[in-house]
XYZ file of C-alpha atoms in Angstrom:
330
model
C 0.000 0.000 0.000
C 1.597 3.312 -1.043
C 1.719 6.463 1.093
C -0.836 8.312 -1.019
C -3.449 5.551 -0.436
C -2.739 5.531 3.340
C -3.209 9.309 3.543
C -6.456 9.066 1.552
C -7.849 6.367 3.870
C -6.871 8.295 7.009
C -8.519 11.430 5.665
C -11.748 9.530 4.961
C -11.781 7.967 8.438
C -11.127 11.292 10.170
C -13.821 13.000 8.093
C -16.317 10.276 8.976
C -15.464 10.489 12.674
C -15.751 14.271 12.642
C -19.130 14.107 10.929
C -20.309 11.481 13.409
C -19.150 13.582 16.347
C -20.800 16.653 14.861
C -24.183 14.896 14.542
C -24.005 12.743 17.682
C -25.708 15.243 20.016
C -28.653 15.615 17.637
C -28.969 11.847 17.264
C -28.930 11.410 21.016
C -31.674 13.996 21.350
C -33.793 12.033 18.898
C -33.216 8.566 20.350
C -33.076 9.321 24.064
C -36.522 10.010 25.377
C -36.327 12.768 28.005
C -37.548 11.831 31.457
C -40.314 14.438 31.337
C -41.764 12.817 28.174
C -43.078 9.993 30.353
C -45.547 12.429 31.867
C -48.066 14.937 30.600
C -46.985 18.563 30.900
C -49.931 20.332 32.511
C -50.902 23.603 34.158
C -52.421 21.782 37.107
C -51.117 19.678 39.957
C -49.562 16.273 39.242
C -49.185 13.271 41.515
C -46.772 10.879 39.833
C -45.810 7.255 40.502
C -48.617 6.717 43.018
C -48.694 3.120 44.307
C -52.297 1.919 44.254
C -51.580 -1.674 45.297
C -48.885 -4.306 45.655
C -48.903 -7.838 44.279
C -46.189 -9.683 46.153
C -43.211 -7.369 45.906
C -44.427 -5.697 42.733
C -45.775 -2.165 43.097
C -48.518 -1.138 40.677
C -48.670 2.578 40.043
C -50.752 5.299 38.462
C -50.231 8.966 37.692
C -52.850 11.558 38.538
C -53.127 14.815 36.620
C -55.434 17.566 37.807
C -57.086 20.313 35.802
C -56.613 23.926 36.801
C -59.653 23.940 39.064
C -60.969 25.892 42.027
C -59.379 24.892 45.367
C -61.336 22.131 47.067
C -63.408 21.291 44.003
C -63.714 17.557 43.300
C -62.926 16.484 39.762
C -64.424 13.883 37.488
C -61.609 11.587 36.406
C -60.762 9.663 33.230
C -58.806 6.467 33.923
C -56.566 5.449 30.997
C -55.750 1.787 30.287
C -53.009 1.333 27.686
C -52.903 -1.154 24.838
C -50.245 -3.731 24.007
C -52.013 -7.064 23.627
C -52.311 -7.479 27.427
C -48.615 -8.428 27.302
C -46.776 -5.174 26.539
C -47.004 -1.393 26.762
C -47.122 1.014 29.689
C -49.109 3.925 31.082
C -46.600 6.497 29.778
C -48.329 6.142 26.416
C -50.730 8.760 27.769
C -48.071 11.434 27.238
C -47.574 10.749 23.524
C -49.344 11.158 20.199
C -53.112 11.403 19.987
C -53.494 10.312 23.605
C -51.634 13.366 24.882
C -53.909 15.584 22.789
C -57.041 13.905 24.154
C -55.916 14.165 27.755
C -54.707 17.759 27.501
C -58.124 18.720 26.166
C -59.899 16.761 28.892
C -57.810 18.584 31.498
C -58.921 21.853 29.921
C -62.523 20.659 30.261
C -62.111 20.087 34.000
C -61.392 16.345 34.098
C -58.558 14.762 36.031
C -56.655 12.043 34.146
C -55.213 8.840 35.640
C -53.066 6.526 33.450
C -52.686 3.108 35.092
C -50.021 0.389 35.180
C -51.245 -3.206 35.310
C -49.549 -6.599 35.316
C -48.882 -8.009 31.854
C -49.941 -11.437 30.614
C -46.582 -12.335 29.141
C -45.740 -15.795 27.875
C -44.891 -18.271 30.641
C -46.056 -15.846 33.338
C -48.769 -16.563 35.894
C -50.686 -13.469 34.794
C -53.856 -13.927 32.736
C -56.133 -11.401 31.079
C -58.498 -11.351 34.055
C -55.567 -10.167 36.215
C -55.040 -7.204 33.878
C -58.698 -6.281 34.354
C -58.625 -6.830 38.121
C -55.566 -4.608 38.516
C -57.249 -1.779 36.642
C -60.453 -2.239 38.637
C -58.331 -1.968 41.776
C -56.893 1.294 40.443
C -60.456 2.612 40.145
C -61.223 1.301 43.627
C -58.132 3.051 44.976
C -59.206 6.372 43.467
C -62.701 5.917 44.874
C -61.575 4.847 48.348
C -59.217 7.821 48.568
C -61.476 10.246 46.725
C -61.662 12.728 49.605
C -57.908 13.148 49.968
C -57.324 12.990 46.204
C -60.066 15.468 45.329
C -61.737 12.967 42.983
C -65.497 12.643 42.499
C -66.133 8.909 42.967
C -69.533 9.323 41.345
C -68.025 10.578 38.089
C -65.387 8.081 37.011
C -64.736 7.619 33.293
C -62.495 5.227 31.387
C -60.647 5.237 28.094
C -58.320 2.736 26.469
C -56.966 1.538 23.151
C -56.808 -2.017 21.780
C -56.256 -4.318 24.795
C -56.716 -1.199 26.888
C -59.975 -0.561 25.047
C -61.139 -4.005 26.142
C -60.118 -3.271 29.740
C -61.886 0.093 29.603
C -65.093 -1.654 28.514
C -64.750 -4.110 31.388
C -64.216 -1.339 33.945
C -67.232 0.520 32.626
C -69.668 -2.379 32.339
C -68.753 -4.746 35.195
C -70.043 -3.693 38.612
C -67.756 -2.526 41.412
C -68.210 -5.888 43.145
C -67.403 -8.072 40.139
C -63.841 -9.274 39.543
C -62.654 -8.577 43.104
C -58.980 -7.942 43.756
C -57.109 -6.383 46.664
C -59.092 -6.954 49.869
C -57.954 -3.587 51.216
C -59.816 -1.892 48.356
C -62.939 -4.065 48.390
C -65.026 -1.530 50.316
C -64.618 1.186 47.697
C -67.851 2.568 46.262
C -68.006 4.386 42.940
C -70.111 5.030 39.859
C -68.950 4.933 36.275
C -69.989 7.881 34.144
C -68.856 6.966 30.616
C -66.257 5.050 28.645
C -64.481 5.202 25.283
C -62.868 2.220 23.579
C -60.524 2.739 20.644
C -60.387 -0.490 18.585
C -60.983 -2.772 21.578
C -62.560 -6.270 21.348
C -66.003 -6.978 22.787
C -66.344 -10.779 22.862
C -63.826 -13.628 23.167
C -66.307 -16.513 23.143
C -67.113 -15.893 19.482
C -63.573 -16.362 18.212
C -64.749 -15.832 14.634
C -65.000 -12.116 15.384
C -61.195 -12.029 15.241
C -61.116 -13.761 11.831
C -61.153 -10.632 9.679
C -61.104 -12.430 6.328
C -62.926 -15.649 7.317
C -59.895 -17.898 6.819
C -60.464 -21.633 7.188
C -57.180 -22.051 9.095
C -57.907 -19.274 11.616
C -56.319 -19.780 15.048
C -57.443 -18.249 18.356
C -54.265 -16.371 19.316
C -55.573 -14.630 22.425
C -56.766 -17.801 24.162
C -53.501 -18.457 26.041
C -53.689 -14.985 27.596
C -57.234 -15.633 28.776
C -56.784 -19.105 30.192
C -53.493 -18.807 32.031
C -51.497 -21.766 33.305
C -53.966 -22.856 36.000
C -57.127 -23.190 33.900
C -58.674 -26.629 33.485
C -60.716 -27.692 30.431
C -63.996 -27.292 32.326
C -63.170 -23.667 33.175
C -62.381 -22.567 29.627
C -65.818 -21.218 28.709
C -66.180 -19.539 32.103
C -62.892 -17.690 31.627
C -63.801 -16.575 28.112
C -67.199 -15.311 29.266
C -65.742 -13.572 32.304
C -63.494 -11.265 30.252
C -65.972 -10.574 27.424
C -67.452 -7.062 27.834
C -70.565 -7.962 25.859
C -71.742 -10.190 28.711
C -71.953 -7.171 31.017
C -73.781 -4.834 28.627
C -77.371 -3.977 29.598
C -79.905 -1.172 29.449
C -78.579 0.042 32.814
C -74.970 0.261 31.635
C -73.176 3.617 31.595
C -72.773 5.079 28.080
C -70.039 3.575 25.922
C -68.466 4.926 22.737
C -66.697 2.363 20.549
C -64.521 3.722 17.735
C -63.306 1.087 15.297
C -61.442 0.991 11.988
C -63.105 -0.820 9.087
C -59.751 -2.209 7.846
C -58.465 -3.360 11.239
C -57.119 -6.918 10.971
C -56.057 -7.140 14.639
C -59.404 -6.264 16.202
C -61.824 -6.433 13.265
C -64.779 -4.085 12.948
C -66.998 -7.139 13.519
C -66.558 -6.524 17.248
C -68.257 -3.133 17.084
C -71.138 -4.436 14.947
C -71.550 -7.399 17.306
C -71.726 -5.084 20.317
C -74.198 -2.849 18.504
C -76.534 -5.801 17.933
C -76.511 -6.569 21.659
C -77.086 -2.902 22.493
C -80.034 -2.688 20.100
C -81.579 -5.812 21.616
C -81.161 -4.634 25.208
C -81.555 -0.877 24.634
C -78.095 -0.319 26.095
C -76.507 3.141 25.682
C -73.882 2.436 23.016
C -72.529 4.669 20.268
C -70.415 3.153 17.490
C -68.192 5.250 15.235
C -66.616 3.499 12.236
C -63.462 4.955 10.696
C -63.071 4.237 6.979
C -59.711 3.058 5.602
C -58.383 2.660 9.155
C -56.349 -0.256 10.411
C -55.202 -0.836 13.969
C -53.910 2.291 15.733
C -55.687 4.386 13.060
C -53.081 3.329 10.512
C -54.337 4.289 7.074
C -55.054 1.456 4.640
C -55.306 2.203 0.894
C -56.438 5.806 1.495
C -56.595 8.503 4.155
C -58.741 7.597 7.123
C -62.188 9.168 7.230
C -63.115 10.915 9.420
C -59.689 12.209 10.356
C -57.695 11.554 13.516
C -58.581 15.071 14.680
C -62.284 14.269 14.392
C -61.715 11.059 16.383
C -60.021 13.093 19.109
C -62.779 15.701 19.091
C -65.546 13.102 19.380
C -63.725 11.293 22.180
C -63.413 14.457 24.266
C -66.918 15.626 23.376
C -68.413 12.301 24.475
C -67.054 12.690 28.000
C -68.049 16.356 28.174
C -71.606 15.542 27.066
C -71.957 12.738 29.594
C -70.704 15.006 32.373
C -73.176 17.718 31.386
C -76.047 15.197 31.474
C -75.031 13.696 34.817
C -77.670 14.435 37.482
C -76.195 16.056 40.591
């Protein structure tokens, strides 16, 4: 190798290193999520990393964001249950994307917001889907039991979630306070649900065909293992499926529910919303269904722009809670 080639190679390496060093700070800014991004930036008080219960040594936490309200005034609260297939995700999702927009607007409308952590039904764990629901119900019970000190109106509790979190939100809304009991220290909590919104959440696990978006002959029930858990016997299978299916709790006395679903969603097909609507029509339950055209899971556009837009989805979500609060008898 001659000297000219060595000099050329050294120059290229040094130039590359200099360029990398020059851009490194910007790249770090893009890839490293700042600590504050885990939480909503608000004009009101925040109580962060609040432990609502312990399971063994594991602490389950929630964050509580308050609107800018008059001192001593109790707030209605929207509990947020995140998606992630019951096996992934976290409550910090509330501070990002469309969720942050929804919750900032709800804070402006006088609602408190409470994103919740729950145990995840990961493979080979002892956690099943019912445990995810029970944890979130215990979060609601915690807010209700401590409503005086927290400044929360236990008679005006709302829920919102997406995907698996949309399913959990439906369960929190429709199942009574006594159903799916959890922490004994929270069992005495009394509360009333005001309204709930489910973004692309499933309504029924017994009818597994609802998940078969294109009616394939070789369709496989992929959520079953998360429902049954490791301790479920064959005779308990139907009971477990029924227990975590929101449709079985829907009645004319249910609090109002808004289901927003994409018509091109292959993860949680739009069949779930139509199925729930049929039950609501038969029982005169207060259900509103909003179908988003060209929308896959997470409002991902399929073939064309989604219609109505994401902004309209956000507006209707916020408006639904505001309307229910306005119609709530004192």
